[in-house]
PDB file of C-alpha atoms in Angstrom:
ATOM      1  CA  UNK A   1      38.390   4.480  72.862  1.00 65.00           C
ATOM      2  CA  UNK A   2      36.913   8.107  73.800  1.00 83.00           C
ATOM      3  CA  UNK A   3      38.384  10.546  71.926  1.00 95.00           C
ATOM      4  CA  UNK A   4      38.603  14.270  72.279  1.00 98.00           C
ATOM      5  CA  UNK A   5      35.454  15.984  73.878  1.00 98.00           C
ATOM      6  CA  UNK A   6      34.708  19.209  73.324  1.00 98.00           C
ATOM      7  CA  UNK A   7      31.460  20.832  74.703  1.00 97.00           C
ATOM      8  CA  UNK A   8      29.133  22.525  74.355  1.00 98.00           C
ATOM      9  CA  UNK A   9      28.913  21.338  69.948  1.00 97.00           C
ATOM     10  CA  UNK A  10      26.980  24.953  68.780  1.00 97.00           C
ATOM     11  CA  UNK A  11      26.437  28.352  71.127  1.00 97.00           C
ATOM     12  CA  UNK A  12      25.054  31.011  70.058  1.00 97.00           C
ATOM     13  CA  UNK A  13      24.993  34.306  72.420  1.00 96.00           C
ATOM     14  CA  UNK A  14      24.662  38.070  72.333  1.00 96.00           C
ATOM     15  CA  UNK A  15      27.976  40.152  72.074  1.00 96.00           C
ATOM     16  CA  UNK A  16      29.028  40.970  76.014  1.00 96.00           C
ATOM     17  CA  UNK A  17      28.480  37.898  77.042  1.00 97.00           C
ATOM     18  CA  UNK A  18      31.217  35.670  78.589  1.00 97.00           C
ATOM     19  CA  UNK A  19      31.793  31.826  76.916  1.00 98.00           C
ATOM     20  CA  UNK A  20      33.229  29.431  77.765  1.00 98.00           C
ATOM     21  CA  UNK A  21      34.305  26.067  75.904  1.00 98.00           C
ATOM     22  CA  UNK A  22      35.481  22.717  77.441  1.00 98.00           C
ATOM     23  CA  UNK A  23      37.728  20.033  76.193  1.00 98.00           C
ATOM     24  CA  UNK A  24      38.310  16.675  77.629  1.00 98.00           C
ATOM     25  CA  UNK A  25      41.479  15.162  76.393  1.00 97.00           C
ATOM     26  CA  UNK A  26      42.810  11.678  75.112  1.00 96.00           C
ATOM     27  CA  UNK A  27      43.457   9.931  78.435  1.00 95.00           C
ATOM     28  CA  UNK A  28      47.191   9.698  78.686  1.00 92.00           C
ATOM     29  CA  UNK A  29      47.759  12.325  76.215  1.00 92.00           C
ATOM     30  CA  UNK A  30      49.918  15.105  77.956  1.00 90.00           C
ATOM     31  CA  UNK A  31      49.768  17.976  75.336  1.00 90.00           C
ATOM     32  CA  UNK A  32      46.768  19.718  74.480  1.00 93.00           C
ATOM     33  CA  UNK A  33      46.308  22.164  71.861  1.00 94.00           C
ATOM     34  CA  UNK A  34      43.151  24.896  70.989  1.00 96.00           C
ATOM     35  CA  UNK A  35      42.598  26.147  67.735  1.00 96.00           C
ATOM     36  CA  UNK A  36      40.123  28.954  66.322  1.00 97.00           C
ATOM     37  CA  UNK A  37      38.829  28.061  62.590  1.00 96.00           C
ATOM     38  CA  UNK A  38      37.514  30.603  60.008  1.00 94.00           C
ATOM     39  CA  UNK A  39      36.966  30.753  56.317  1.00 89.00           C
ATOM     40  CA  UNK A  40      39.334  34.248  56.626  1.00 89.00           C
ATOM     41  CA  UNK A  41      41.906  32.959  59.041  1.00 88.00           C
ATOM     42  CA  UNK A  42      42.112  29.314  58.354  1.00 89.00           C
ATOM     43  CA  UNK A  43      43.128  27.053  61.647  1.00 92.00           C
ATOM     44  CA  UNK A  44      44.834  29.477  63.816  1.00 91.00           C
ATOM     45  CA  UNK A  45      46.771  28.007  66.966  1.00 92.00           C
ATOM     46  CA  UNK A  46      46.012  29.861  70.081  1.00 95.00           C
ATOM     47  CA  UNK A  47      47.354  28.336  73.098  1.00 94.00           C
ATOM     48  CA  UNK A  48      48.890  25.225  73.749  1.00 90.00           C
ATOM     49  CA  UNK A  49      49.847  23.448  77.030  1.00 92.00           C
ATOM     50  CA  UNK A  50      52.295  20.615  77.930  1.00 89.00           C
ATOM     51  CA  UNK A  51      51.803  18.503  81.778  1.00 90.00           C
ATOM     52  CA  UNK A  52      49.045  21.356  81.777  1.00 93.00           C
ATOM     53  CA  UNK A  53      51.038  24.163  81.492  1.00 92.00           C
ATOM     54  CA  UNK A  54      50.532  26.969  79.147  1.00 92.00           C
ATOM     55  CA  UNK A  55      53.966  26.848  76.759  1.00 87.00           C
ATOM     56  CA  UNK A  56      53.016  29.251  73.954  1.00 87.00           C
ATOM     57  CA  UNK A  57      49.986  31.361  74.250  1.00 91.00           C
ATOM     58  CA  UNK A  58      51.254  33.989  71.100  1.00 88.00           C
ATOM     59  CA  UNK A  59      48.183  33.030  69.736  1.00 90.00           C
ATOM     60  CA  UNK A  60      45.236  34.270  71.749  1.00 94.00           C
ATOM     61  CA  UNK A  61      44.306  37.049  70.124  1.00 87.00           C
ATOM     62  CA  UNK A  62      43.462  39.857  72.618  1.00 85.00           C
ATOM     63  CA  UNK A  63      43.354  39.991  76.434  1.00 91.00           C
ATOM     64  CA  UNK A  64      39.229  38.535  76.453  1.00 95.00           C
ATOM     65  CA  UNK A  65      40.604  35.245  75.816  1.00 97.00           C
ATOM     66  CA  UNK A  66      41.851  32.968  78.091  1.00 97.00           C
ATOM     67  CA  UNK A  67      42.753  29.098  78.944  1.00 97.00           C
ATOM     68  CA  UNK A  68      43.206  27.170  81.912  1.00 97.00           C
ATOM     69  CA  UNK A  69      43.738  23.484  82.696  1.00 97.00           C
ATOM     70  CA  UNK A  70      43.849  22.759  86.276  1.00 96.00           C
ATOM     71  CA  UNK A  71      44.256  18.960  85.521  1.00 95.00           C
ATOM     72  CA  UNK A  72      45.002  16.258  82.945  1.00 94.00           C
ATOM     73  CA  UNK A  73      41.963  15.456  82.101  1.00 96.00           C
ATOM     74  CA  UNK A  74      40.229  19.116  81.430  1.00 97.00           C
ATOM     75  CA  UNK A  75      40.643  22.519  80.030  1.00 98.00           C
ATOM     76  CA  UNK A  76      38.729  25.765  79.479  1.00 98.00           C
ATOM     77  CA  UNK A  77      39.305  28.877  77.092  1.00 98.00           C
ATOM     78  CA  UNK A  78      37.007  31.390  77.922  1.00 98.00           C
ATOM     79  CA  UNK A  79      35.936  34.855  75.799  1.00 97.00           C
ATOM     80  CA  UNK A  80      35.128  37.530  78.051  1.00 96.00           C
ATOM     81  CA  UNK A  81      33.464  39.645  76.340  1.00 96.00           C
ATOM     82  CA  UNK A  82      32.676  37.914  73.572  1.00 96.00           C
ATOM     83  CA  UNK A  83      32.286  39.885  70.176  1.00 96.00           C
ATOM     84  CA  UNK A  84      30.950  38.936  66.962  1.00 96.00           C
ATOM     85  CA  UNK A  85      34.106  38.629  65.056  1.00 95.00           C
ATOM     86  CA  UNK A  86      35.315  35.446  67.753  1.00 96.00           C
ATOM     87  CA  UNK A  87      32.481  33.526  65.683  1.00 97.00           C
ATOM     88  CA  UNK A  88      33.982  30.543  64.473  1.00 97.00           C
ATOM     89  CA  UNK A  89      34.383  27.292  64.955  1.00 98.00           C
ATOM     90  CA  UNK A  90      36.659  26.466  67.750  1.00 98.00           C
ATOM     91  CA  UNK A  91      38.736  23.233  68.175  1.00 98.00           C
ATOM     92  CA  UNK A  92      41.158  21.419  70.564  1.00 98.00           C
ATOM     93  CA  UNK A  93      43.070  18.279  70.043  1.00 95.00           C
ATOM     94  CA  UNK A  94      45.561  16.707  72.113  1.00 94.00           C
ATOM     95  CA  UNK A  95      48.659  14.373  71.416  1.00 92.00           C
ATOM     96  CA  UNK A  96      51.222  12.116  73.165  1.00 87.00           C
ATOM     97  CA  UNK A  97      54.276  14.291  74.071  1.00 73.00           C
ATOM     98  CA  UNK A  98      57.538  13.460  75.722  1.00 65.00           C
ATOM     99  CA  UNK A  99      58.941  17.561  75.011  1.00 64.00           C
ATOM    100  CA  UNK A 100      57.785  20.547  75.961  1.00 56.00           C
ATOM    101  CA  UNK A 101      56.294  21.018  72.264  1.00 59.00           C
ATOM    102  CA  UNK A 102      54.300  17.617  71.083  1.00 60.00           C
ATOM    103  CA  UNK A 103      55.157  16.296  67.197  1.00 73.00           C
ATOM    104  CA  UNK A 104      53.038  13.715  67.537  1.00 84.00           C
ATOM    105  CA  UNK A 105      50.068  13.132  65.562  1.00 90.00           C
ATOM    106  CA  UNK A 106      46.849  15.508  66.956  1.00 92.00           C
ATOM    107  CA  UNK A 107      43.514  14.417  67.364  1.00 95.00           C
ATOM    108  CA  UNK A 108      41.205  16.605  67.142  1.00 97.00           C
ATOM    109  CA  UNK A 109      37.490  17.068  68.987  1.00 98.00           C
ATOM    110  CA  UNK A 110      34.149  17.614  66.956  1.00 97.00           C
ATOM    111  CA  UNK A 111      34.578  21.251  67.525  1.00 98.00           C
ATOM    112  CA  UNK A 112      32.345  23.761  69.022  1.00 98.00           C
ATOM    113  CA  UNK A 113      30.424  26.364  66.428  1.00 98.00           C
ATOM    114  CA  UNK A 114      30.215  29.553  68.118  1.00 98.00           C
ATOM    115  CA  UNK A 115      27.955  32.501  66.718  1.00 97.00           C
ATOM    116  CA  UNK A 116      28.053  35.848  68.887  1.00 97.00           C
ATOM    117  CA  UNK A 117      25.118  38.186  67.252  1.00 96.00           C
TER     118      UNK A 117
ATOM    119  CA  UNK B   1      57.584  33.723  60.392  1.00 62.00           C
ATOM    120  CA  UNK B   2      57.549  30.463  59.822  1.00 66.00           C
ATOM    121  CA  UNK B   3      55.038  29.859  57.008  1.00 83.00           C
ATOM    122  CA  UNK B   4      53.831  26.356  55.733  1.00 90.00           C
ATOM    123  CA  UNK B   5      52.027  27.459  52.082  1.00 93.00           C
ATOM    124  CA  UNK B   6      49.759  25.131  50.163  1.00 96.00           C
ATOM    125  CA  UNK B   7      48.384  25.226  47.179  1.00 95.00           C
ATOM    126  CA  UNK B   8      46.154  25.309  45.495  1.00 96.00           C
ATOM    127  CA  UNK B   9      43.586  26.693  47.677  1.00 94.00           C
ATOM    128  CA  UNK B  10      40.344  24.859  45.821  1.00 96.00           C
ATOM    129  CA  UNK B  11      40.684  22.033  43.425  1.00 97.00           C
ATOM    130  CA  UNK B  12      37.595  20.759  41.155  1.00 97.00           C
ATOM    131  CA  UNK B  13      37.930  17.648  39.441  1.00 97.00           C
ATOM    132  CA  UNK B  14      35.786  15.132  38.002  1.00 97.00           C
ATOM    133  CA  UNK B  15      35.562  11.729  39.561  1.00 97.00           C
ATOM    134  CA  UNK B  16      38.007   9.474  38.450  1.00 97.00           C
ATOM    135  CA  UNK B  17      40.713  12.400  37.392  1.00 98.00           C
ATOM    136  CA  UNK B  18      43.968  12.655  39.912  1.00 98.00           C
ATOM    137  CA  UNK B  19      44.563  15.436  42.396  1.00 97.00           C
ATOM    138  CA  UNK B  20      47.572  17.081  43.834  1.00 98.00           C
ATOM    139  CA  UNK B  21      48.183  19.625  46.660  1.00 98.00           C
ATOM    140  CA  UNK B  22      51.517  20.713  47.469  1.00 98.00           C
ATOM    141  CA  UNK B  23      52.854  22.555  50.592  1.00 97.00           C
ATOM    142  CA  UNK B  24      55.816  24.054  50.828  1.00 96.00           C
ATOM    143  CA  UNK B  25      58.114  25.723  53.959  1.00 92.00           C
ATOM    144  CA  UNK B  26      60.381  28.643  54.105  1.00 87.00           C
ATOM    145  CA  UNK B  27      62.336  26.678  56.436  1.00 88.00           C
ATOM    146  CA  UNK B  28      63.338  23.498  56.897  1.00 89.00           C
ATOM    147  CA  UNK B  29      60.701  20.908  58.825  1.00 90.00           C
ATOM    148  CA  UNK B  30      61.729  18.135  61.158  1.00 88.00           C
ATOM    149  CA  UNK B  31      59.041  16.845  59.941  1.00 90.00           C
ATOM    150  CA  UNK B  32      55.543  17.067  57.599  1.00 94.00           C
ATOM    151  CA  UNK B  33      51.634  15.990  59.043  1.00 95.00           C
ATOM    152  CA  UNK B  34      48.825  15.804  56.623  1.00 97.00           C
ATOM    153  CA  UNK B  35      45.420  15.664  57.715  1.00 98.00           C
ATOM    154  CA  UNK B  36      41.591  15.449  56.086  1.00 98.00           C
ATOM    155  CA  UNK B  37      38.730  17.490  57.460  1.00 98.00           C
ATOM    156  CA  UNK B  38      35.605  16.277  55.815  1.00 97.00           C
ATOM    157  CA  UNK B  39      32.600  19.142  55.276  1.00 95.00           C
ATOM    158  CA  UNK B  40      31.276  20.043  59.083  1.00 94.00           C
ATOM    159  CA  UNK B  41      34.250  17.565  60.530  1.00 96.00           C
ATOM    160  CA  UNK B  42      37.139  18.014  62.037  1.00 97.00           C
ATOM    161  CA  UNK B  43      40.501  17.217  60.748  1.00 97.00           C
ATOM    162  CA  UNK B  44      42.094  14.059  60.929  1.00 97.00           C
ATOM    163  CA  UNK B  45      45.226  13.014  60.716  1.00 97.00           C
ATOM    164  CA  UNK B  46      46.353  10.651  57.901  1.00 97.00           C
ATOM    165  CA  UNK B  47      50.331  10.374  57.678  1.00 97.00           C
ATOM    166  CA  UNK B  48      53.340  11.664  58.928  1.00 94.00           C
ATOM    167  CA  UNK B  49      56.551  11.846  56.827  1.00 95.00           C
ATOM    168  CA  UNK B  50      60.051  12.512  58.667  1.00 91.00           C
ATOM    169  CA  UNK B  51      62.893  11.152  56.361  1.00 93.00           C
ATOM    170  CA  UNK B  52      64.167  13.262  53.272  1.00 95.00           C
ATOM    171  CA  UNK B  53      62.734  11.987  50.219  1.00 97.00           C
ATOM    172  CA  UNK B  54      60.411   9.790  51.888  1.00 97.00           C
ATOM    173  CA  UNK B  55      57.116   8.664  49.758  1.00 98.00           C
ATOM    174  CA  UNK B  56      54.443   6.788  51.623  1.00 98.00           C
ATOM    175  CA  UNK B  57      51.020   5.476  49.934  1.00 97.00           C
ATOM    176  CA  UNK B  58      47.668   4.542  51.543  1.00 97.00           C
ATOM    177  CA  UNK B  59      45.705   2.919  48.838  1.00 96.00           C
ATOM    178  CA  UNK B  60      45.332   5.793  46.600  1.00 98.00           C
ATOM    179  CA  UNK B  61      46.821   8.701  48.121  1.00 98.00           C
ATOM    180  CA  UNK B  62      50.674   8.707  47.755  1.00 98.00           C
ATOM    181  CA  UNK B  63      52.859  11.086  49.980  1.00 98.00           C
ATOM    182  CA  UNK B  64      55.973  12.804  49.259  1.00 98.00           C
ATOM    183  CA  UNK B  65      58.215  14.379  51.348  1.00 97.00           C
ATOM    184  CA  UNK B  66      60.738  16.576  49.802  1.00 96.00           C
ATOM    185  CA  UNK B  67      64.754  15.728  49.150  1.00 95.00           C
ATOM    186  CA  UNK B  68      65.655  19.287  50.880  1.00 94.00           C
ATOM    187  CA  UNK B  69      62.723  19.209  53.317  1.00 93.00           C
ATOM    188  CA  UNK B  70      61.031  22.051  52.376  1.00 94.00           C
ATOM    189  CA  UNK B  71      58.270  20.571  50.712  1.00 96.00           C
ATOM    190  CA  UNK B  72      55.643  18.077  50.690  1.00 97.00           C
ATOM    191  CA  UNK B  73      52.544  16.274  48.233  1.00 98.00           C
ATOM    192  CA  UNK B  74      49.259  14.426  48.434  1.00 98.00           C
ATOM    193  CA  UNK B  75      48.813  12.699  45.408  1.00 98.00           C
ATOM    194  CA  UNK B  76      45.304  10.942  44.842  1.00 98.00           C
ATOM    195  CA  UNK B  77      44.586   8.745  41.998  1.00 98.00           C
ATOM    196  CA  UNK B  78      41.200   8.616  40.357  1.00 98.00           C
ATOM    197  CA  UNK B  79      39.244  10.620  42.639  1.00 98.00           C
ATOM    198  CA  UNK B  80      36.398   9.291  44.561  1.00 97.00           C
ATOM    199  CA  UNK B  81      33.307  11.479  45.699  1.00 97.00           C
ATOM    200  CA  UNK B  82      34.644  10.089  49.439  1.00 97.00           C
ATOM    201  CA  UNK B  83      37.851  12.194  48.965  1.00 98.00           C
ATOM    202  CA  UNK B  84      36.128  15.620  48.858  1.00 98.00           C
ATOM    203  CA  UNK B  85      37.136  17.836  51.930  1.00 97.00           C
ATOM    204  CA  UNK B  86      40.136  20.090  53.389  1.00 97.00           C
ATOM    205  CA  UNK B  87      43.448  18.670  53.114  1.00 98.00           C
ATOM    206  CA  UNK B  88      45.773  20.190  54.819  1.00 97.00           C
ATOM    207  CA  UNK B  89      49.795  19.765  55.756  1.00 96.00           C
ATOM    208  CA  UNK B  90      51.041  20.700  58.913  1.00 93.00           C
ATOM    209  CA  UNK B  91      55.345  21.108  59.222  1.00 89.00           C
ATOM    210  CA  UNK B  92      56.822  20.808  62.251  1.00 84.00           C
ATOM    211  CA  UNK B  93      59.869  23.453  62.895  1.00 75.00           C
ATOM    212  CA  UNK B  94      62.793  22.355  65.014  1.00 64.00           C
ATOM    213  CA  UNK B  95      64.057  19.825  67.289  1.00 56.00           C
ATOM    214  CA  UNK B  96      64.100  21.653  70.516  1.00 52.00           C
ATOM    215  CA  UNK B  97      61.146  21.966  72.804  1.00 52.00           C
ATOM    216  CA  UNK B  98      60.251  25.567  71.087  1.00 55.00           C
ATOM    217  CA  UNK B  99      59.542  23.662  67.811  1.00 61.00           C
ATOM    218  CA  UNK B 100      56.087  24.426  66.546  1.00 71.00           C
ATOM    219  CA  UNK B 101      53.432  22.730  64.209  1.00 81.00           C
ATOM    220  CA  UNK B 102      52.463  25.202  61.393  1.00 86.00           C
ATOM    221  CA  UNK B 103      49.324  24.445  59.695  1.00 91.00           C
ATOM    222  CA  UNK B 104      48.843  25.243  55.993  1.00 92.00           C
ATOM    223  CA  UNK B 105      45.698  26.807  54.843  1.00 93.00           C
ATOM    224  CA  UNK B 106      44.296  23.421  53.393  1.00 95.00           C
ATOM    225  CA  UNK B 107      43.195  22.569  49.817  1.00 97.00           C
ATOM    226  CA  UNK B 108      39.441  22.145  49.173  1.00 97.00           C
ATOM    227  CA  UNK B 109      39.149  19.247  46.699  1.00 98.00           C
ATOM    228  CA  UNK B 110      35.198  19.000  45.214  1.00 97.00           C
ATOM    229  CA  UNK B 111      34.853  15.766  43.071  1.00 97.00           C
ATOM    230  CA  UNK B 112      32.421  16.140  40.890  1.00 95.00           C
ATOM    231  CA  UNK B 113      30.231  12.813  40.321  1.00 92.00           C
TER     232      UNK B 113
END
């Protein structure tokens, strides 16, 4: 079975410049969740949507991110512009979910490293 | 806010010595996650404990989750160099649908060969 894909697996870009990250969830999973890691910070929750709609989004940090997922099967979270302090790695994972909040098991993608200079 | 600590933060040991992290909430959790992120991985979950008291084992890692619910452990016996990486506990908070899963900050365990 696919798991979760996240793409692209490294980018590296100059401050300024918009990024975006893509996850493909578990088919048949209907909650997906993206995370921000750093050695500082830890794994940091920033958005998380049920049926593909945004529940709690307390976690974005500042109005240059954002997340969208316009179907089941696909979301986006976007940095615009990016700055070198949103270097980190960046994960989402997805679960099974009958509520509006999933506490299911996640499974999480391989991550995407991102490095802003 | 809710918190989930765990501690300790970085554990060395020597290979074949036991290990213990232990998480603890400042509220009570419907229910505890733990998960293993291996160096350059992501994390992946290994058990999930819901009843007070509850203990769980796979092979050498034994589980605990607290009588009050407030607290959780990963017990591993006689470490193996496979075990080094991130653990880390996640509680869930409530039973309604604005519960939330609060990570912990993870325990680094380094077995040394």
């Amino acid at each position: 079975d696919a798991g979760v894909i996240q793409s692209p697996r490294h980018e590296v870009t100059e401050m300024g410049q918009e990024v975006t990250l893509r996850c493909k969830p578990i088919s048949g999973h209907n909650s997906l969740f993206w995370y921000r890691q750093t050695m500082m910070r830890g794994l940091e929750l920033l958005i998380y949507f049920n049926n593909n709609v945004p529940i709690d989004d307390s976690g974005m940090p500042e109005d240059r991110f954002s997340a969208k997922m316009p179907n089941a099967s696909f979301s986006t979270l976007k940095i615009q512009p990016s700055e070198p302090r949103d270097s980190a790695v960046y994960f989402c994972a997805s679960s099974h979910g009958t509520r509006a909040y999933s506490n299911q098991p996640q499974h999480f993608g391989d991550g995407t490293r991102l490095s802003i200079l | 806010g809710q918190q989930v600590m765990q501690i300790p933060q970085y554990q060395h040991v020597q290979e074949g010595e036991d290990f213990t992290t232990y998480c603890n909430s400042s509220t009570t959790l419907s229910n505890i996650q733990w998960y293993k992120q291996r160096p350059g991985g992501h994390p992946v979950f290994l058990i999930q404990l819901v009843k007070s008291g509850e203990v769980k084992k796979q092979k050498r890692l034994t589980f605990q989750f607290g009588e009050a619910k407030k607290n959780s452990s990963l017990h591993i016996t006689a470490t193996q160099t496979t075990d080094v990486g991130t653990y880390f506990c996640a509680g869930y908070h409530g039973s309604s649908n604005t519960g939330k899963l609060i990570f912990g900050q993870g325990t680094t365990l380094q077995v040394k060969p």
